[in-house]
Short mmCIF file of C-alpha atoms and ligand atoms in Angstrom, two decimals:
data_model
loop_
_atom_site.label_atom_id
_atom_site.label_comp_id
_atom_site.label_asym_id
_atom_site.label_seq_id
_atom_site.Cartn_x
_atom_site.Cartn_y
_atom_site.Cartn_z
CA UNK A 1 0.00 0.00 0.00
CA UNK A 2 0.97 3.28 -1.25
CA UNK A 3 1.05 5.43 1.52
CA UNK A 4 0.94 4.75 5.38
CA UNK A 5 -1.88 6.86 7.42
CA UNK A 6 -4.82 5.67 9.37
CA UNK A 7 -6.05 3.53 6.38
CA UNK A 8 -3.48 1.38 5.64
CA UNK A 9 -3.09 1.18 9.20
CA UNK A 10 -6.51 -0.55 9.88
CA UNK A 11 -6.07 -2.45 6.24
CA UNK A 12 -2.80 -4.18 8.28
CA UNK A 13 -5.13 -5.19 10.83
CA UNK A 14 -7.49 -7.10 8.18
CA UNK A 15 -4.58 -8.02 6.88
CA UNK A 16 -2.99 -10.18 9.63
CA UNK A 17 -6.10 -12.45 10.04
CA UNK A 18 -5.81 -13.35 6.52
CA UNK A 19 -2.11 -14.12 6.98
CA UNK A 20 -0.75 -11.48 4.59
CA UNK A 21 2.20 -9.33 4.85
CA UNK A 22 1.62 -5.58 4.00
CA UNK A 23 3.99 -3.93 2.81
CA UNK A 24 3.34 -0.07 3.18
CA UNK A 25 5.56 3.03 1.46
CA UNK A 26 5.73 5.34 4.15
CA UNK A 27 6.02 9.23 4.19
CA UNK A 28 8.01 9.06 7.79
CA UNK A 29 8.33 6.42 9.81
CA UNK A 30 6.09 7.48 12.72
CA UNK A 31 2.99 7.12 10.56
CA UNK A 32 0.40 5.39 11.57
CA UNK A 33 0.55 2.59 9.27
CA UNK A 34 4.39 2.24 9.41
CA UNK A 35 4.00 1.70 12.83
CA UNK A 36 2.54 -1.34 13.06
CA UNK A 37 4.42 -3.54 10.13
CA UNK A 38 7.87 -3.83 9.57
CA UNK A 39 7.60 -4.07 6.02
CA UNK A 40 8.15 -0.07 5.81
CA UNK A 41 10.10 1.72 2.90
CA UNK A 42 10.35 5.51 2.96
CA UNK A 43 9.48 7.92 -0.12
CA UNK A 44 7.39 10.27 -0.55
CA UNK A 45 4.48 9.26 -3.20
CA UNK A 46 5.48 11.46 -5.81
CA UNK A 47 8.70 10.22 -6.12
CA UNK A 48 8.66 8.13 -9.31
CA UNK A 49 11.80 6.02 -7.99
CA UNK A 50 10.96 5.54 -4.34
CA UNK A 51 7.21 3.85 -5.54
CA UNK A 52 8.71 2.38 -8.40
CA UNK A 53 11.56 0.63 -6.38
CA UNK A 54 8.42 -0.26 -3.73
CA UNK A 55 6.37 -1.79 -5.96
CA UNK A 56 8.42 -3.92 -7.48
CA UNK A 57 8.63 -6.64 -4.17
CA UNK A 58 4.74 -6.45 -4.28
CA UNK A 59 2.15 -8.68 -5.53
CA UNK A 60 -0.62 -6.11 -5.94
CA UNK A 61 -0.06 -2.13 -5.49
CA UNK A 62 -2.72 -0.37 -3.90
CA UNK A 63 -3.62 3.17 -2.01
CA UNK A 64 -4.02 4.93 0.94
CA UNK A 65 -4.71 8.23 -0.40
CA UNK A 66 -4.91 9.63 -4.16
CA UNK A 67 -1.39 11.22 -4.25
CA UNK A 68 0.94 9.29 -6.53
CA UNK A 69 0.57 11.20 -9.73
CA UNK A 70 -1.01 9.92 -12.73
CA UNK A 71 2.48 9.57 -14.58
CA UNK A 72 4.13 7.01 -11.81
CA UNK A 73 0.83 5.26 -11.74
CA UNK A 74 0.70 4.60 -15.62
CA UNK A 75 4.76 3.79 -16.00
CA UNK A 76 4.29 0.77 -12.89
CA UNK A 77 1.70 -0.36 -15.00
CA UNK A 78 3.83 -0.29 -18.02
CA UNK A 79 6.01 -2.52 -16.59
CA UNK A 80 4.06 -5.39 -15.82
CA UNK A 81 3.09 -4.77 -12.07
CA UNK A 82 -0.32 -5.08 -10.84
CA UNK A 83 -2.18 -1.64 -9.95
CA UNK A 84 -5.53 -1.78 -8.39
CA UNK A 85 -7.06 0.23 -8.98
CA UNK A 86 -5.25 1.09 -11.82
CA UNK A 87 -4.44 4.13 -13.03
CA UNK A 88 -7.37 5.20 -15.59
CA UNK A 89 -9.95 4.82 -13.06
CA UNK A 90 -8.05 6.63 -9.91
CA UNK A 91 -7.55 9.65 -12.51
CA UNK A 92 -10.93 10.08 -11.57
CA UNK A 93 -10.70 10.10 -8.04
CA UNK A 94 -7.50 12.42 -8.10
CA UNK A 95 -9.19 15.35 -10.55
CA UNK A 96 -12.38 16.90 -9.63
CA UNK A 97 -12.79 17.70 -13.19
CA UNK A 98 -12.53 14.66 -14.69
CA UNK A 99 -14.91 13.14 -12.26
CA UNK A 100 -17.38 15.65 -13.04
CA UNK A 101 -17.37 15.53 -16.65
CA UNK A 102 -17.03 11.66 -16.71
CA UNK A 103 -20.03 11.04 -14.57
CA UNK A 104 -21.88 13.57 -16.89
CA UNK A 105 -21.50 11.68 -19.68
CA UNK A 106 -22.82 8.77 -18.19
CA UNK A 107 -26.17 10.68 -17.73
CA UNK A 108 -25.75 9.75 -13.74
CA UNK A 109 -26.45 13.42 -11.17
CA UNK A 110 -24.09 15.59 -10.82
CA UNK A 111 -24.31 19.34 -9.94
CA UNK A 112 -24.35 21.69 -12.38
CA UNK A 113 -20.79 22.95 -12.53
CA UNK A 114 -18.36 24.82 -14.93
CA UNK A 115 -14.90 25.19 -15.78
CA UNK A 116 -15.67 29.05 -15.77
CA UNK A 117 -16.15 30.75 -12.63
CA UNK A 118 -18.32 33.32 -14.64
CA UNK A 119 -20.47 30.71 -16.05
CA UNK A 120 -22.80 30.06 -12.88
CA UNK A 121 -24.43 32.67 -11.14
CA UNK A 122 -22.75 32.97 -7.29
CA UNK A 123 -23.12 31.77 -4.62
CA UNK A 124 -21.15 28.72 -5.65
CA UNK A 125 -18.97 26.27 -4.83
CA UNK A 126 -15.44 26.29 -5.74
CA UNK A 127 -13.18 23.19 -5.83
CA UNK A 128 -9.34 22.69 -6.27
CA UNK A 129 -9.55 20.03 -9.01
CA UNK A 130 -6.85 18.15 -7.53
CA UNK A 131 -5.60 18.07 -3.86
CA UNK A 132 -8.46 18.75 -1.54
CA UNK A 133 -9.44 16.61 1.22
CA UNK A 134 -10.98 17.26 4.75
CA UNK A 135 -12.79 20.21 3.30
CA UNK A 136 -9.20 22.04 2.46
CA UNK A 137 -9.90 22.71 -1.40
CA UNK A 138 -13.52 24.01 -0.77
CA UNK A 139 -14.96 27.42 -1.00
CA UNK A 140 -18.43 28.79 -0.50
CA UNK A 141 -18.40 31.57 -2.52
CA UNK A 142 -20.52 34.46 -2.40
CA UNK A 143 -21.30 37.47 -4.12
CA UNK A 144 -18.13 40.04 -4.39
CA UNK A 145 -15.55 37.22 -3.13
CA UNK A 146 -12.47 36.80 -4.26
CA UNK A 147 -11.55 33.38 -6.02
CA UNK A 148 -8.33 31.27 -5.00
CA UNK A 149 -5.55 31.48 -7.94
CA UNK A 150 -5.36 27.73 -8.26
CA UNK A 151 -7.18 25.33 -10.89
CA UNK A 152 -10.87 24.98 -10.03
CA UNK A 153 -14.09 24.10 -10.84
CA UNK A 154 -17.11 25.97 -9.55
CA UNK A 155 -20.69 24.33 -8.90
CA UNK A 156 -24.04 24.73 -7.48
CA UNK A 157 -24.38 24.92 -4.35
CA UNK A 158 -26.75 22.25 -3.43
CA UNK A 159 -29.31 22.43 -1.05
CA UNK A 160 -28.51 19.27 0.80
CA UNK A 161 -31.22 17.13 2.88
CA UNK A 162 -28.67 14.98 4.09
CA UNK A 163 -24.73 13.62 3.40
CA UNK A 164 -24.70 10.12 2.68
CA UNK A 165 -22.20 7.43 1.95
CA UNK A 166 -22.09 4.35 -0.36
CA UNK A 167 -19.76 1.58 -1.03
CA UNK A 168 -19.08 -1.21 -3.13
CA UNK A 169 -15.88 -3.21 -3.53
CA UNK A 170 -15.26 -4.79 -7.13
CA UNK A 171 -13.49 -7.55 -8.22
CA UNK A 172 -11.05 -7.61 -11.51
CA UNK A 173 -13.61 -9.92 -12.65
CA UNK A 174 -16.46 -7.44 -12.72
CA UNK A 175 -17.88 -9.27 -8.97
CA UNK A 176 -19.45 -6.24 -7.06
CA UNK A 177 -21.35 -6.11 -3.44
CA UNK A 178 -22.34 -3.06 -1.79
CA UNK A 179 -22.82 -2.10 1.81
CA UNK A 180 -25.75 0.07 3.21
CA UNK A 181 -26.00 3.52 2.58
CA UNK A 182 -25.26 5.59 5.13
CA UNK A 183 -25.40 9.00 7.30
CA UNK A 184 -22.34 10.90 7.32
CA UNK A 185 -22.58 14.38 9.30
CA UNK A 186 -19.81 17.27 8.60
CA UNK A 187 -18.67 19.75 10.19
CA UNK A 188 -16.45 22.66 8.64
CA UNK A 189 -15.69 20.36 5.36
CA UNK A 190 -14.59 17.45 8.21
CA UNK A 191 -16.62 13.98 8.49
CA UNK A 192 -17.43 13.80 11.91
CA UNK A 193 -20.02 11.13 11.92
CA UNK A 194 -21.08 8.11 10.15
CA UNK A 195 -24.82 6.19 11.10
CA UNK A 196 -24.88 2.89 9.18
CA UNK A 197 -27.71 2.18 7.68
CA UNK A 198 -28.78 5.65 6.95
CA UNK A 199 -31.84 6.64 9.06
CA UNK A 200 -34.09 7.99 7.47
CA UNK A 201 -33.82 7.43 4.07
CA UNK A 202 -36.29 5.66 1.61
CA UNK A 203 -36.07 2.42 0.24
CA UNK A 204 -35.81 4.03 -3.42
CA UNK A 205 -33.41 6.53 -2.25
CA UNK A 206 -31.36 3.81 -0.87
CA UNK A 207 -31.84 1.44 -4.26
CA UNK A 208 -30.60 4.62 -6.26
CA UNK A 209 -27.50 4.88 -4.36
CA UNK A 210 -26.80 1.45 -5.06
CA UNK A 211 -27.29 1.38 -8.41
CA UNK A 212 -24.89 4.36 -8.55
CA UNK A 213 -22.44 2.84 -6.88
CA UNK A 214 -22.33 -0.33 -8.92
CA UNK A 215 -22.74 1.35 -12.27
CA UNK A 216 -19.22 3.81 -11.33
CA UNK A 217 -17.13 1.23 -10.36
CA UNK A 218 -18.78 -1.22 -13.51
CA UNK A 219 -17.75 1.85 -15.83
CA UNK A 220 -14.75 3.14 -14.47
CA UNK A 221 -13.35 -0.11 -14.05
CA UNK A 222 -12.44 0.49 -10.44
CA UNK A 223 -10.69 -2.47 -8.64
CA UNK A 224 -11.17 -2.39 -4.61
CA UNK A 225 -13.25 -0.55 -2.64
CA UNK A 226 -14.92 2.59 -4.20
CA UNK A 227 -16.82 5.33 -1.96
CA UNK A 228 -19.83 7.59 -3.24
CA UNK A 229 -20.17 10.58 -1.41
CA UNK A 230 -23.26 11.62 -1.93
CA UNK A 231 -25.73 15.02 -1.51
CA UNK A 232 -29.53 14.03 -0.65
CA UNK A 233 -31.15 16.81 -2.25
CA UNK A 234 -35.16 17.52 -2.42
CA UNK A 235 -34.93 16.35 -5.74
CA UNK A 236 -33.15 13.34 -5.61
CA UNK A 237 -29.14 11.95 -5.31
CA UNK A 238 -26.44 14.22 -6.75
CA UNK A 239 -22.71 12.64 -6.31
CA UNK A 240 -19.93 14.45 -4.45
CA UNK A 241 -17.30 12.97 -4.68
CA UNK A 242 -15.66 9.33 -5.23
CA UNK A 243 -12.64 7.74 -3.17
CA UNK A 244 -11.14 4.52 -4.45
CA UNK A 245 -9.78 2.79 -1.15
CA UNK A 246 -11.21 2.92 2.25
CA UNK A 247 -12.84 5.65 3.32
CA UNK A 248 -13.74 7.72 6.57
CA UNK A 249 -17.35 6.64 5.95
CA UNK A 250 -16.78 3.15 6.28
CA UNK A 251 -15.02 2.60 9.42
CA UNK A 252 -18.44 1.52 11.07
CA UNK A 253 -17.97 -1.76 9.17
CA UNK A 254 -14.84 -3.17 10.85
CA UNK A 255 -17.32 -3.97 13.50
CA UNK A 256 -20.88 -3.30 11.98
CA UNK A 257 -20.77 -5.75 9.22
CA UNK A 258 -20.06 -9.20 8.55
CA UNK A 259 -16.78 -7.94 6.29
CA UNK A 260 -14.95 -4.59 6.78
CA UNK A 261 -13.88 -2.27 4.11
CA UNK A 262 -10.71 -3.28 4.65
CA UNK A 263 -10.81 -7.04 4.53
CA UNK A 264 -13.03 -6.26 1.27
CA UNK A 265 -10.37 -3.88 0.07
CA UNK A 266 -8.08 -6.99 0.25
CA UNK A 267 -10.25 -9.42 -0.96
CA UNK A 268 -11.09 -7.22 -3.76
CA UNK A 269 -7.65 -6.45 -5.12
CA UNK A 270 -6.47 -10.00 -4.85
CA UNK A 271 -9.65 -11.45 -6.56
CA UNK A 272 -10.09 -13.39 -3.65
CA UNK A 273 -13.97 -14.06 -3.40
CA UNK A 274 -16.09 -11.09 -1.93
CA UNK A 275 -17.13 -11.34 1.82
CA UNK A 276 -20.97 -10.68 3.17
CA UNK A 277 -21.65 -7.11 3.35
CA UNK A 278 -24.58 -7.81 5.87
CA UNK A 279 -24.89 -4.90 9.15
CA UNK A 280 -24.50 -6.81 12.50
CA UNK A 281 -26.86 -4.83 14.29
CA UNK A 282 -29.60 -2.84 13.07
CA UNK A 283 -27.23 0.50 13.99
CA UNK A 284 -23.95 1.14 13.97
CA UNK A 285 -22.59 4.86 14.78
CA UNK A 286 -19.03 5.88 14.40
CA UNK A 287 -17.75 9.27 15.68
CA UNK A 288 -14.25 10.65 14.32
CA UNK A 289 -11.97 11.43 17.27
CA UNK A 290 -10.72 14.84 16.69
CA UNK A 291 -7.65 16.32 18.45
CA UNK A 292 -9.07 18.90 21.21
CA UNK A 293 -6.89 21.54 23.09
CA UNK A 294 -5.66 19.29 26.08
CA UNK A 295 -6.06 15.84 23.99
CA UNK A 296 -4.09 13.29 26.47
CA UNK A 297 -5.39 9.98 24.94
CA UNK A 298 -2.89 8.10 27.35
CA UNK A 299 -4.29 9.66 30.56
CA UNK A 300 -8.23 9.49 29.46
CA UNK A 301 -8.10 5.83 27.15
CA UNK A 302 -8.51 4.07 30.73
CA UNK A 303 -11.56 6.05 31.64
CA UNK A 304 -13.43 5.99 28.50
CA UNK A 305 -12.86 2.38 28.26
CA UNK A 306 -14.16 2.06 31.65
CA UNK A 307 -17.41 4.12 30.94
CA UNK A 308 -18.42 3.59 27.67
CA UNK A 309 -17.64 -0.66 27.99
CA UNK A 310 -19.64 -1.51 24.70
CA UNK A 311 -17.12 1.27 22.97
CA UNK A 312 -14.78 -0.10 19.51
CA UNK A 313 -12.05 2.36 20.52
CA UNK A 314 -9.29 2.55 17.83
CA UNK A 315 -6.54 4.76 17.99
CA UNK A 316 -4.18 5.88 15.18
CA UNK A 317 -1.11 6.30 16.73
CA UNK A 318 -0.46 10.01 15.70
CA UNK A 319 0.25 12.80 18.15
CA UNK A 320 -2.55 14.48 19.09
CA UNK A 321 -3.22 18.06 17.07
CA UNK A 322 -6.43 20.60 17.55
CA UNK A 323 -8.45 19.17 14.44
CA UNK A 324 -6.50 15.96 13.39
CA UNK A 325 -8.00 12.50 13.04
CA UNK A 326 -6.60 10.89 15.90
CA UNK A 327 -9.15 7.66 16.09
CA UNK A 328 -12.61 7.07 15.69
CA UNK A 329 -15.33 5.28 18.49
CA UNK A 330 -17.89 2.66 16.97
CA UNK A 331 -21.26 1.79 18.89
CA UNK A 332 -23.79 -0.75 17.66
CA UNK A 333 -27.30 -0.91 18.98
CA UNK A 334 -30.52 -0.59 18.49
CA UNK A 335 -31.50 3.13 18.31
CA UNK A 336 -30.17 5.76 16.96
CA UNK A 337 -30.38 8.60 19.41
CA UNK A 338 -28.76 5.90 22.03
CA UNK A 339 -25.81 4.18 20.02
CA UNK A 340 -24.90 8.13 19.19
CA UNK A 341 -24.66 9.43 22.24
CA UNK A 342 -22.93 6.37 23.75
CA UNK A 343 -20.13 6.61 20.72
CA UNK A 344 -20.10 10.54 21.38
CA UNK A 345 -19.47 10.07 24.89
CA UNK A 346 -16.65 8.14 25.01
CA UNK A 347 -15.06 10.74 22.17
CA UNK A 348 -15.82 13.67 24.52
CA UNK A 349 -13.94 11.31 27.32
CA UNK A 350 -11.08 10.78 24.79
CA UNK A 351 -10.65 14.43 24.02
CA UNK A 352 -10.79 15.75 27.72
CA UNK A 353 -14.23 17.11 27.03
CA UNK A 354 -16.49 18.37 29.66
CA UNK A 355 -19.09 16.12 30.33
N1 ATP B 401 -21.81 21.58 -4.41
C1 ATP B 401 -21.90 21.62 -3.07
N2 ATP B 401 -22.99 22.14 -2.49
C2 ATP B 401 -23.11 22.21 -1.14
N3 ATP B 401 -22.18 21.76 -0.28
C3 ATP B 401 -21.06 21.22 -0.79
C4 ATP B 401 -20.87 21.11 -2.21
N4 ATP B 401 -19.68 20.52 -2.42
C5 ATP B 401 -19.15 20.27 -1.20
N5 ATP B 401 -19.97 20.69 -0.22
C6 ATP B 401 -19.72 20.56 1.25
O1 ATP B 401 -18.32 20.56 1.49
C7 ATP B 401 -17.88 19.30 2.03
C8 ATP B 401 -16.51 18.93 1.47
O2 ATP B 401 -16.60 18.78 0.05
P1 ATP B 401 -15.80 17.63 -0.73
O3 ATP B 401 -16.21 16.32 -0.21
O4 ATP B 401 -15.94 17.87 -2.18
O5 ATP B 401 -14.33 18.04 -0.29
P2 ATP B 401 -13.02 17.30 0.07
O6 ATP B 401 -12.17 18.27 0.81
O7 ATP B 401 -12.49 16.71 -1.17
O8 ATP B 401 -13.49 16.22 1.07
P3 ATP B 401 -12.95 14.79 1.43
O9 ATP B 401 -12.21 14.98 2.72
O10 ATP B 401 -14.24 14.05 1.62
O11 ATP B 401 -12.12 14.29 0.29
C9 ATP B 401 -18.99 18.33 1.66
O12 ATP B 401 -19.02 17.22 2.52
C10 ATP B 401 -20.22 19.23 1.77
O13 ATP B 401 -20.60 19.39 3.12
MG1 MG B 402 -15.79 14.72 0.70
#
């Protein structure tokens, strides 16, 4: 796995049980993922010698994140070494653009958007076509503001019901399953949390979103696990945005369904046979731990262990930060409001919160 954050960290984890090695290409080694396998190289992901000299003692290439650039991604292919997802369909997970005018011209709900920031009337959304994640790369933009000097897009700013999440992992064969749609709640551009199955969403919403899913990854030939983002709107679906790897949105299944995204992930890339998507309780809520002002996780793991028993703790091994991911809490259960505020609690006990 390209890459060595939270997500390749928890793929390690799925990995052991099926008694693989993972081999990650690490940034530093203190990342999260390098931490816990000592099959770590350094490089940095854009440098085409450091992956190329990585991926050669691998099996199967994969990601954490969408930074390799297209170039490096093409030439490993070149020469013979197995890229999933390969590089045609993550183009369209690394450039906004190309996503939006892709998915276009498959006829499937996008929102209206333009290369020309004086084609749609403001307010609008403007996106850095390549680099953005956590909501870094986003602007609402109103009348009389100024516009970022980078390469964007601009859309409509939908009026949005509700976020929601789909996945589906695919095989090279063309084998698909999905998991439920579900709730994902944001605050300033940051996932914060994830209900699994969405509440209250309709049985055709939640057939649409399927659908979706399985026709993207069916025509953009993804490989792995692929993640919808997607806008409930008053008038139906419109897509976000797509990730091809684990996603924040899917954490919730390490413990909420029969396979996690990152067992699937595996199973996906290696054409190993797809695992049962089913939810293991009828909720599961995840809440994103994010660093607080006086974040001590060693002094307050013990006491939200303590209080919050029926807490999935995980923690990413990363020093603790105002804002950053530092681990996520999963509750299942059997209502909403209850599973939420159990998962929420022990995150406010993590972060040193006031009760
Ligand atoms: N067209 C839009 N209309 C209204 N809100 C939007 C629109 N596009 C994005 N947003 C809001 O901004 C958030 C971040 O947008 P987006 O997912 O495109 O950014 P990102 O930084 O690439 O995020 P990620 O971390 O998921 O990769 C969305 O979750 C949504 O709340
Ligand atoms: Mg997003």
């Amino acid at each position: 796995m390209v890459g060595a954050g939270q997500l390749a960290r928890m793929t390690h984890q799925a990995a052991i049980s099926l008694g693989l090695s993972l081999r990650v290409l690490a940034e530093s080694a203190g990342d999260g993922g390098a931490l816990v396998t000592p099959l770590v190289e350094i490089g940095a992901p854009d440098d085409a010698e450091a992956v190329e000299r990585f991926a050669k003692g691998c099996d199967v290439v994969t990601f954490d994140h969408e930074h390799v650039p297209q170039p490096i991604i093409a030439g490993l292919e070149r020469s013979g070494i197995a890229v999933r997802p390969g590089a045609s369909a993550l183009h369209f997970a690394q450039d906004k653009r190309a996503m939006r005018q892709r998915l276009g011209e498959l006829g499937l709900p996008v929102p209206a958007w333009s290369d020309d920031p004086a084609a749609l009337p403001r307010p609008y959304v403007a996106k850095a076509v390549t680099g953005g994640y956590d909501g870094r790369g986003v602007w609402f933009v109103d009348e009389g503001d100024p516009l970022p000097d980078i390469d964007l897009i601009v859309e409509e700013r939908v009026s949005i019901v509700h976020e929601l999440a789909i996945q589906v992992a695919r095989t090279p064969s063309g084998k698909t399953r999905t998991w439920p749609v579900v709730e994902t709640v944001q605050r300033d551009g940051i996932c914060v949390q994830v209900v699994a199955p969405a509440p209250r969403l309709s049985p055709s919403f939640a057939n649409s979103a399927e659908q979706l899913a399985i026709t993207i990854a069916t025509e953009l030939d993804v490989v792995g696990v692929l993640t919808v983002e997607l806008f409930e709107a008053p008038t139906g679906l419109v897509i976000n945005e797509l990730a091809m790897r684990p996603h924040n949105s899917g954490h919730w299944s390490i413990e909420g369904s029969a396979t996690s995204q990152f067992e699937q992930h595996l199973r996906a890339i290696l054409d190993w046979g797809l695992g049962d998507t089913r939810p293991r309780a009828p909720v599961s809520v995840m809440v994103n731990l994010l660093g607080g002002e006086s974040t001590d996780l060693a002094a307050s793991l013990p006491t939200a262990l303590a209080e919050v028993p029926e807490a999935s703790i995980h923690l990413y091994g990363k020093q603790a930060r105002p804002g950053r991911k530092l681990g996520h809490v999963t509750v299942l259960g059997d209502d909403v409001a209850g599973v939420r505020d159990r998962a929420q609690r022990a995150v406010d006990i993590l972060r040193g919160d006031p009760s």
